[in-house]
Amino acid sequence: MSTQKHFRARVLGNFGSSFEVSVPHTMGKEKECMSGDSAEWRKTAAKASKFGLTMALFMSVLIVPCGASFGHGVEMLTQGGRNDSTHHPFSCPGPEVEARYFSASRPVGNQECISDPDFLKVAKCMMQRSSHGRSDFFLFISFGNAAFVPFYRNWFCNTAAMDGVHARTLLIFSDEEGYNIMKDNTFGVLVSMVVIGASNSAGYRTGLDFGKLGYWLLTSYRLQTMITLMQNEIPCLNFESDAIWVRNPLRDPCLYTSEHDLIVFRDNKDVGCLGFGWLLLRPTSRTVALLQETKRRFDTQLERRRGQSPDTWAHEVRGEQQFAQEVIDTNAVGHIQLRNLSPNKYVSGRWYIEDFVRKEVKEDGVPYVLNFNWIIGNQAKVDRAKKWGHWFLQDEAKGSCENPLLLRAAMATMLETMQ
């Protein structure tokens, strides 16, 4: 039996006043990292339930193995099954991390970082300002475009009370429109840009449905950006904006390690492919080699599409997760050290549609992150989030949440749905 306890987080400055949010968490259940290599994970994946296999056959027209990278378009809608956590030894060190260990409110010297189109310049500045020489420090990195501005604004409000999060976050946009909208946000989150040829065309500013060439081209650029960050020794946790953070993940001891190359979330825990939607990368030579080989294999299949419009459908293209998993499974670049995060703490969008998933998560305590995926289309994600009380914007036009009382009430509503 675990005991319930609450911690309190205070919002200062973002709304012109301060307020506290009481967040319950489960003590005694903190050692929930699943360590081991991908072969062990895939042995467990083979035990997927009969229900999951049946649904996989029934929905095979819609299935894309290992999910989607940016979270739009057709996503993993089936392949159910329960996870047997007894096959994954938990090895996270100790209880939740205290705020003083991850607070980024103490910049080094007079170093000040500002939003800039040069993402590497901004990332280096952030490391110099906030890492304090810690070997397990990392930045939060998220890639998106103008179509995802509402999700980023919702995330700003959702995480406003989470100490240290905004100060170590860098958003990287693929279009000037998204960059210009977000670079002067009032939450102090830094914004940059990856320059892509013809990135201002309509094909790159839309939601980029999964399966379109523009989606895959952005996936390739995202891989290259990750490689650049790793080559410059900048550890980062790649996350996606279409999600809610129920608790501050910086408190999760599973994310603090210098022994693993990757710390991974698996969007579909019964298939076994690692997901790029929540992926912590350590700048080791193995990580660089993995990303480079993944990108080489991924780009090879895009050659036949050279010169085509980003709006062209390219359903034959395989996702980067599949290539990355193949490289890992075959030890093509050496043995990659992995840590697998608990699927009950970093939860896929199946939570919204399957009762048994909600039951499992509830029994395991309050999660850290809940993704909006497993549904088609950005607007559908927004509508579903609002239905469940997982939307925090108070003024959609301004993208703001200036009333602290309403925001506190929205946070309480969100926590109730998790309990």
Coordinates of C-alpha atoms in Angstrom, one line a residue, residues 55-80 208-212 215-216 219 266-276 298 301 313-323 350 373-376:
M55 CA -7.9 -5.2 -32.8
A56 CA -4.6 -4.8 -34.6
L57 CA -6.0 -7.0 -37.4
F58 CA -9.3 -5.3 -37.5
M59 CA -7.8 -1.8 -37.7
S60 CA -4.8 -2.7 -39.8
V61 CA -5.7 -0.1 -42.5
L62 CA -5.1 2.6 -39.9
I63 CA -2.1 1.3 -38.2
V64 CA 1.4 2.8 -38.6
P65 CA 4.0 0.6 -36.8
C66 CA 5.6 2.4 -33.9
G67 CA 3.4 5.5 -34.1
A68 CA 4.0 9.0 -35.4
S69 CA 6.7 11.5 -34.7
F70 CA 5.1 14.9 -34.4
G71 CA 1.7 13.8 -33.2
H72 CA -0.5 14.8 -36.0
G73 CA -2.5 12.8 -38.6
V74 CA -3.2 9.1 -38.4
E75 CA -1.8 7.8 -35.2
M76 CA -1.7 4.5 -33.3
L77 CA -5.4 3.7 -32.8
T78 CA -5.2 0.0 -31.9
Q79 CA -2.8 -2.6 -30.7
G80 CA -4.1 -2.9 -27.1
L208 CA 1.2 18.4 -41.7
D209 CA -0.9 15.3 -41.6
F210 CA 0.9 12.1 -40.9
G211 CA 1.9 10.5 -44.2
K212 CA 2.5 13.7 -46.1
Y215 CA 5.7 15.7 -42.3
W216 CA 8.5 13.3 -43.2
T219 CA 11.1 14.5 -39.3
R266 CA 7.0 3.8 -25.6
D267 CA 3.8 5.2 -27.1
N268 CA 2.5 1.7 -27.8
K269 CA 3.9 -0.5 -25.0
D270 CA 2.9 -3.7 -26.6
V271 CA 4.8 -3.1 -29.9
G272 CA 8.1 -2.1 -28.4
C273 CA 9.3 0.7 -30.6
L274 CA 10.7 3.7 -28.7
G275 CA 8.8 6.9 -29.2
F276 CA 10.4 10.2 -30.1
F298 CA 15.3 7.3 -43.0
Q301 CA 13.7 6.3 -48.6
W313 CA 1.0 11.9 -49.7
A314 CA 3.9 9.5 -49.0
H315 CA 2.3 6.6 -47.1
E316 CA 5.1 4.2 -48.1
V317 CA 7.6 6.0 -45.9
R318 CA 8.5 4.3 -42.6
G319 CA 8.8 6.3 -39.4
E320 CA 12.1 7.2 -37.8
Q321 CA 11.2 5.1 -34.7
Q322 CA 11.2 1.9 -36.7
F323 CA 14.7 2.6 -38.1
R350 CA -5.2 5.4 -25.0
N373 CA -2.5 11.3 -29.3
W374 CA -4.5 8.2 -30.5
I375 CA -6.9 10.5 -32.3
I376 CA -6.9 12.1 -35.7

